[in-house]
PDB file of C-alpha atoms in Angstrom:
ATOM      1  CA  ASP A  27      -6.422  -5.332 -19.922  1.00 76.00           C
ATOM      2  CA  TRP A  28      -5.808  -8.786 -18.440  1.00 79.00           C
ATOM      3  CA  LEU A  29      -8.744  -8.959 -16.038  1.00 77.00           C
ATOM      4  CA  GLY A  30     -11.189  -6.338 -17.306  1.00 69.00           C
ATOM      5  CA  SER A  31     -13.428  -8.859 -19.020  1.00 77.00           C
ATOM      6  CA  VAL A  32     -14.058 -10.825 -15.793  1.00 78.00           C
ATOM      7  CA  PRO A  33     -17.686 -10.133 -14.833  1.00 75.00           C
ATOM      8  CA  ASN A  34     -18.370  -8.504 -11.445  1.00 73.00           C
ATOM      9  CA  LEU A  35     -14.687  -7.940 -10.738  1.00 79.00           C
ATOM     10  CA  GLY A  36     -13.908  -5.032  -8.412  1.00 77.00           C
ATOM     11  CA  MET A  37     -10.351  -3.742  -8.329  1.00 79.00           C
ATOM     12  CA  SER A  38      -8.157  -1.196  -6.614  1.00 80.00           C
ATOM     13  CA  ALA A  39      -4.678   0.207  -7.242  1.00 80.00           C
ATOM     14  CA  GLU A  40      -2.078   2.283  -5.394  1.00 77.00           C
ATOM     15  CA  HIS A  41      -3.293   1.449  -1.859  1.00 74.00           C
ATOM     16  CA  GLY A  42      -6.860   2.350  -2.807  1.00 77.00           C
ATOM     17  CA  CYS A  43      -6.250   5.634  -4.605  1.00 81.00           C
ATOM     18  CA  PHE A  44      -7.842   4.190  -7.736  1.00 84.00           C
ATOM     19  CA  PHE A  45     -11.045   2.201  -7.419  1.00 81.00           C
ATOM     20  CA  ARG A  46     -13.182   0.275  -9.879  1.00 82.00           C
ATOM     21  CA  SER A  47     -16.516  -1.165  -8.780  1.00 78.00           C
ATOM     22  CA  PRO A  48     -17.684  -4.243 -10.685  1.00 76.00           C
ATOM     23  CA  GLY A  49     -18.758  -3.224 -14.192  1.00 77.00           C
ATOM     24  CA  GLN A  50     -17.826   0.444 -13.674  1.00 82.00           C
ATOM     25  CA  GLU A  51     -15.027   2.763 -14.810  1.00 85.00           C
ATOM     26  CA  TRP A  52     -11.946   3.578 -12.740  1.00 87.00           C
ATOM     27  CA  ILE A  53     -12.325   6.414 -10.193  1.00 86.00           C
ATOM     28  CA  ASN A  54      -9.453   8.448  -8.726  1.00 85.00           C
ATOM     29  CA  LEU A  55     -10.435   8.917  -5.076  1.00 81.00           C
ATOM     30  CA  LEU A  56      -7.798  11.615  -4.574  1.00 80.00           C
ATOM     31  CA  GLU A  57      -8.759  13.635  -7.628  1.00 79.00           C
ATOM     32  CA  LYS A  58      -9.940  16.589  -5.542  1.00 79.00           C
ATOM     33  CA  ASP A  59      -7.490  16.205  -2.639  1.00 80.00           C
ATOM     34  CA  ASP A  60      -4.670  18.645  -1.944  1.00 82.00           C
ATOM     35  CA  LEU A  61      -1.418  16.823  -2.665  1.00 85.00           C
ATOM     36  CA  SER A  62       0.857  19.812  -2.061  1.00 88.00           C
ATOM     37  CA  TRP A  63       2.479  17.848   0.795  1.00 91.00           C
ATOM     38  CA  LYS A  64       4.359  15.864  -1.869  1.00 92.00           C
ATOM     39  CA  LYS A  65       6.760  18.774  -2.482  1.00 93.00           C
ATOM     40  CA  GLU A  66       7.948  18.864   1.131  1.00 93.00           C
ATOM     41  CA  VAL A  67       8.264  15.089   1.350  1.00 95.00           C
ATOM     42  CA  SER A  68      10.099  14.988  -1.969  1.00 96.00           C
ATOM     43  CA  GLU A  69      12.648  17.512  -0.682  1.00 96.00           C
ATOM     44  CA  ILE A  70      13.346  15.330   2.361  1.00 96.00           C
ATOM     45  CA  PHE A  71      13.669  12.224   0.197  1.00 98.00           C
ATOM     46  CA  ASP A  72      16.000  14.130  -2.168  1.00 98.00           C
ATOM     47  CA  TYR A  73      18.244  14.940   0.804  1.00 98.00           C
ATOM     48  CA  TYR A  74      18.589  11.236   1.744  1.00 98.00           C
ATOM     49  CA  THR A  75      18.912  10.093  -1.870  1.00 98.00           C
ATOM     50  CA  GLU A  76      21.889  12.421  -2.382  1.00 98.00           C
ATOM     51  CA  ARG A  77      23.567  10.906   0.681  1.00 97.00           C
ATOM     52  CA  THR A  78      22.684   7.230   0.123  1.00 97.00           C
ATOM     53  CA  GLN A  79      24.268   5.631  -2.910  1.00 97.00           C
ATOM     54  CA  GLY A  80      21.889   3.168  -4.562  1.00 97.00           C
ATOM     55  CA  SER A  81      18.723   4.788  -3.229  1.00 98.00           C
ATOM     56  CA  PHE A  82      16.026   6.340  -5.401  1.00 98.00           C
ATOM     57  CA  ILE A  83      12.595   7.959  -5.248  1.00 98.00           C
ATOM     58  CA  GLU A  84       9.422   6.646  -6.846  1.00 96.00           C
ATOM     59  CA  HIS A  85       6.640   9.163  -7.478  1.00 94.00           C
ATOM     60  CA  LYS A  86       3.129   7.695  -7.668  1.00 88.00           C
ATOM     61  CA  SER A  87      -0.219   9.388  -8.093  1.00 82.00           C
ATOM     62  CA  SER A  88      -1.091   8.974  -4.436  1.00 82.00           C
ATOM     63  CA  SER A  89       2.254   8.639  -2.687  1.00 88.00           C
ATOM     64  CA  ILE A  90       6.018   9.040  -2.750  1.00 94.00           C
ATOM     65  CA  THR A  91       8.355   6.169  -1.921  1.00 95.00           C
ATOM     66  CA  TRP A  92      12.060   6.249  -1.050  1.00 98.00           C
ATOM     67  CA  HIS A  93      13.734   2.942  -1.946  1.00 98.00           C
ATOM     68  CA  TYR A  94      17.077   1.828  -0.538  1.00 98.00           C
ATOM     69  CA  ARG A  95      17.177  -1.824  -1.603  1.00 96.00           C
ATOM     70  CA  LEU A  96      20.197  -1.175  -3.869  1.00 97.00           C
ATOM     71  CA  ALA A  97      22.126   0.669  -1.134  1.00 97.00           C
ATOM     72  CA  ASP A  98      24.595  -0.844   1.317  1.00 97.00           C
ATOM     73  CA  PRO A  99      22.238  -2.809   3.635  1.00 96.00           C
ATOM     74  CA  THR A 100      23.600  -1.468   6.925  1.00 97.00           C
ATOM     75  CA  PHE A 101      23.921   2.132   5.775  1.00 98.00           C
ATOM     76  CA  GLY A 102      20.583   2.001   3.948  1.00 97.00           C
ATOM     77  CA  GLU A 103      18.804   0.813   7.105  1.00 97.00           C
ATOM     78  CA  PHE A 104      20.512   3.549   9.148  1.00 97.00           C
ATOM     79  CA  GLN A 105      19.546   6.227   6.621  1.00 98.00           C
ATOM     80  CA  ALA A 106      15.968   4.928   6.495  1.00 97.00           C
ATOM     81  CA  LYS A 107      15.620   5.321  10.273  1.00 97.00           C
ATOM     82  CA  GLU A 108      17.085   8.826  10.072  1.00 97.00           C
ATOM     83  CA  CYS A 109      14.757   9.703   7.181  1.00 97.00           C
ATOM     84  CA  GLN A 110      11.738   8.311   9.007  1.00 96.00           C
ATOM     85  CA  ASN A 111      12.604  10.360  12.084  1.00 96.00           C
ATOM     86  CA  HIS A 112      13.057  13.464   9.912  1.00 96.00           C
ATOM     87  CA  LEU A 113       9.668  12.897   8.265  1.00 95.00           C
ATOM     88  CA  GLU A 114       7.932  12.298  11.588  1.00 93.00           C
ATOM     89  CA  ASN A 115       9.300  15.548  13.018  1.00 91.00           C
ATOM     90  CA  ALA A 116       8.875  17.712   9.918  1.00 87.00           C
ATOM     91  CA  VAL A 117       5.755  16.394   8.203  1.00 86.00           C
ATOM     92  CA  LEU A 118       3.497  14.055  10.191  1.00 82.00           C
ATOM     93  CA  SER A 119       2.414  16.548  12.814  1.00 80.00           C
ATOM     94  CA  LYS A 120       1.206  19.129  10.297  1.00 85.00           C
ATOM     95  CA  LEU A 121       0.041  17.183   7.233  1.00 84.00           C
ATOM     96  CA  PRO A 122      -2.660  14.513   6.682  1.00 85.00           C
ATOM     97  CA  VAL A 123      -0.158  11.806   5.717  1.00 89.00           C
ATOM     98  CA  GLU A 124       1.329   8.656   7.180  1.00 89.00           C
ATOM     99  CA  ILE A 125       4.643   6.860   6.767  1.00 91.00           C
ATOM    100  CA  LEU A 126       4.670   3.205   5.811  1.00 87.00           C
ATOM    101  CA  VAL A 127       7.840   1.264   6.522  1.00 90.00           C
ATOM    102  CA  GLY A 128       8.145  -1.406   3.852  1.00 86.00           C
ATOM    103  CA  LYS A 129      10.727  -3.815   2.526  1.00 86.00           C
ATOM    104  CA  LYS A 130      13.740  -1.544   2.083  1.00 95.00           C
ATOM    105  CA  ASN A 131      11.535   1.486   1.484  1.00 95.00           C
ATOM    106  CA  LEU A 132       9.641   4.307   3.156  1.00 95.00           C
ATOM    107  CA  GLU A 133       6.361   5.397   1.637  1.00 92.00           C
ATOM    108  CA  VAL A 134       4.431   8.541   2.482  1.00 93.00           C
ATOM    109  CA  ARG A 135       0.746   8.560   1.550  1.00 88.00           C
ATOM    110  CA  PRO A 136      -2.482  10.333   2.555  1.00 87.00           C
ATOM    111  CA  VAL A 137      -4.103   8.892   5.681  1.00 82.00           C
ATOM    112  CA  SER A 138      -7.411   8.806   3.801  1.00 76.00           C
ATOM    113  CA  ILE A 139      -6.189   6.031   1.505  1.00 77.00           C
ATOM    114  CA  ASN A 140      -5.557   2.509   2.756  1.00 78.00           C
ATOM    115  CA  LYS A 141      -6.173  -1.008   1.532  1.00 82.00           C
ATOM    116  CA  GLY A 142      -8.521  -1.921   4.392  1.00 84.00           C
ATOM    117  CA  GLY A 143     -10.953   0.876   3.614  1.00 81.00           C
ATOM    118  CA  ILE A 144     -10.944   0.262  -0.090  1.00 81.00           C
ATOM    119  CA  VAL A 145     -11.490  -3.492   0.174  1.00 83.00           C
ATOM    120  CA  ALA A 146     -14.576  -2.828   2.306  1.00 83.00           C
ATOM    121  CA  ARG A 147     -15.910  -0.614  -0.523  1.00 79.00           C
ATOM    122  CA  LEU A 148     -15.207  -3.308  -3.100  1.00 79.00           C
ATOM    123  CA  ILE A 149     -17.017  -5.962  -1.072  1.00 81.00           C
ATOM    124  CA  GLU A 150     -20.015  -3.697  -0.524  1.00 81.00           C
ATOM    125  CA  ALA A 151     -20.152  -2.897  -4.256  1.00 76.00           C
ATOM    126  CA  ALA A 152     -20.034  -6.581  -5.218  1.00 74.00           C
ATOM    127  CA  TYR A 153     -22.332  -7.980  -2.525  1.00 73.00           C
ATOM    128  CA  PRO A 154     -24.404 -10.206  -2.753  1.00 73.00           C
ATOM    129  CA  GLU A 155     -23.262 -11.336  -6.223  1.00 74.00           C
ATOM    130  CA  CYS A 156     -19.774 -11.971  -4.882  1.00 75.00           C
ATOM    131  CA  ASP A 157     -18.840 -15.638  -5.494  1.00 77.00           C
ATOM    132  CA  PHE A 158     -15.600 -15.467  -3.568  1.00 80.00           C
ATOM    133  CA  VAL A 159     -12.989 -13.037  -2.299  1.00 84.00           C
ATOM    134  CA  MET A 160      -9.336 -13.530  -3.181  1.00 86.00           C
ATOM    135  CA  CYS A 161      -6.957 -11.150  -1.481  1.00 87.00           C
ATOM    136  CA  ALA A 162      -3.176 -11.554  -1.666  1.00 90.00           C
ATOM    137  CA  GLY A 163      -0.260  -9.416  -0.611  1.00 89.00           C
ATOM    138  CA  ASP A 164       3.307  -9.494   0.558  1.00 87.00           C
ATOM    139  CA  ASP A 165       3.894  -6.559   2.893  1.00 80.00           C
ATOM    140  CA  LYS A 166       2.679  -4.736   5.998  1.00 78.00           C
ATOM    141  CA  THR A 167       0.217  -2.547   4.105  1.00 77.00           C
ATOM    142  CA  ASP A 168      -1.720  -5.673   3.126  1.00 86.00           C
ATOM    143  CA  GLU A 169      -2.497  -6.512   6.752  1.00 88.00           C
ATOM    144  CA  ASP A 170      -5.169  -3.728   6.869  1.00 85.00           C
ATOM    145  CA  MET A 171      -6.782  -5.427   3.900  1.00 88.00           C
ATOM    146  CA  PHE A 172      -6.745  -8.908   5.465  1.00 92.00           C
ATOM    147  CA  ARG A 173      -8.261  -7.632   8.727  1.00 90.00           C
ATOM    148  CA  ALA A 174     -10.979  -5.650   6.912  1.00 88.00           C
ATOM    149  CA  ILE A 175     -12.025  -8.747   4.994  1.00 89.00           C
ATOM    150  CA  GLN A 176     -12.084 -10.980   8.054  1.00 86.00           C
ATOM    151  CA  ARG A 177     -14.160  -8.465  10.037  1.00 86.00           C
ATOM    152  CA  ASN A 178     -16.641  -7.759   7.250  1.00 86.00           C
ATOM    153  CA  PRO A 179     -20.139  -8.932   8.310  1.00 84.00           C
ATOM    154  CA  LEU A 180     -21.166  -9.441   4.664  1.00 83.00           C
ATOM    155  CA  LEU A 181     -18.615 -12.250   4.332  1.00 82.00           C
ATOM    156  CA  ASP A 182     -20.013 -14.695   6.851  1.00 74.00           C
ATOM    157  CA  ASP A 183     -19.103 -17.766   4.769  1.00 71.00           C
ATOM    158  CA  SER A 184     -15.348 -18.207   5.263  1.00 72.00           C
ATOM    159  CA  SER A 185     -15.281 -21.051   2.712  1.00 75.00           C
ATOM    160  CA  ARG A 186     -15.328 -18.431  -0.051  1.00 81.00           C
ATOM    161  CA  VAL A 187     -12.812 -15.976   1.429  1.00 87.00           C
ATOM    162  CA  PHE A 188      -9.100 -16.398   0.731  1.00 89.00           C
ATOM    163  CA  CYS A 189      -6.671 -13.991   2.394  1.00 92.00           C
ATOM    164  CA  THR A 190      -3.177 -15.041   1.369  1.00 93.00           C
ATOM    165  CA  THR A 191       0.149 -13.645   2.481  1.00 93.00           C
ATOM    166  CA  ILE A 192       3.174 -14.124   0.250  1.00 94.00           C
ATOM    167  CA  GLY A 193       6.658 -14.672   1.673  1.00 91.00           C
ATOM    168  CA  SER A 194       8.374 -16.426   4.538  1.00 87.00           C
ATOM    169  CA  ALA A 195       6.356 -19.037   6.416  1.00 83.00           C
ATOM    170  CA  THR A 196       7.485 -17.438   9.689  1.00 88.00           C
ATOM    171  CA  LYS A 197       5.979 -14.038   8.803  1.00 86.00           C
ATOM    172  CA  LYS A 198       3.185 -13.011  11.175  1.00 90.00           C
ATOM    173  CA  SER A 199       0.024 -12.176   9.289  1.00 92.00           C
ATOM    174  CA  ALA A 200      -3.723 -11.812   9.685  1.00 91.00           C
ATOM    175  CA  ALA A 201      -4.078 -13.861   6.485  1.00 92.00           C
ATOM    176  CA  ASP A 202      -5.366 -17.421   6.796  1.00 90.00           C
ATOM    177  CA  TRP A 203      -3.347 -18.713   3.855  1.00 91.00           C
ATOM    178  CA  HIS A 204       0.333 -18.567   2.949  1.00 93.00           C
ATOM    179  CA  VAL A 205       2.404 -19.129  -0.180  1.00 94.00           C
ATOM    180  CA  PRO A 206       6.178 -18.665  -0.385  1.00 93.00           C
ATOM    181  CA  SER A 207       6.245 -16.819  -3.727  1.00 91.00           C
ATOM    182  CA  PRO A 208       3.909 -14.959  -6.105  1.00 87.00           C
ATOM    183  CA  GLU A 209       4.240 -17.761  -8.684  1.00 88.00           C
ATOM    184  CA  GLN A 210       2.881 -20.283  -6.202  1.00 88.00           C
TER     185      GLN A 210
END
């Protein structure tokens, strides 16, 4: 609603699960994919949620995330490592998913969906009418996106490309720009 009237604006949501080329309707890229893996992952997350006060599960269209930011920091971190190990042994070897370690969360998503791949599609859909590229993010999953933009041969004029990481100035990032907070 806020940005839909901007001409030639391409957008993506949920790590690239939903995609909108400039001037087009939204497309669910996982519409025909088998998401039955979510049941098994959900059962593992349920196990750790029951044992970690303050943790909770977030179900998205394309992924499942276990959050522990409201848990005791030391115990939450310990449980997250245990949960990650459990997922790696029980799920990763047999299902087409990957585990993303975020800020006080673990997210499991299909390997076919990532921000780097989707941003390449958006650039291709908008090229050559693309006036500039603005890409901002605050966690590890955004690094795929920054690298994909910087390596894209269609974007040879770096004066119109802005990859911006949000957070601590000491954070290592492939982004060329940095701001401390989303408001800035």
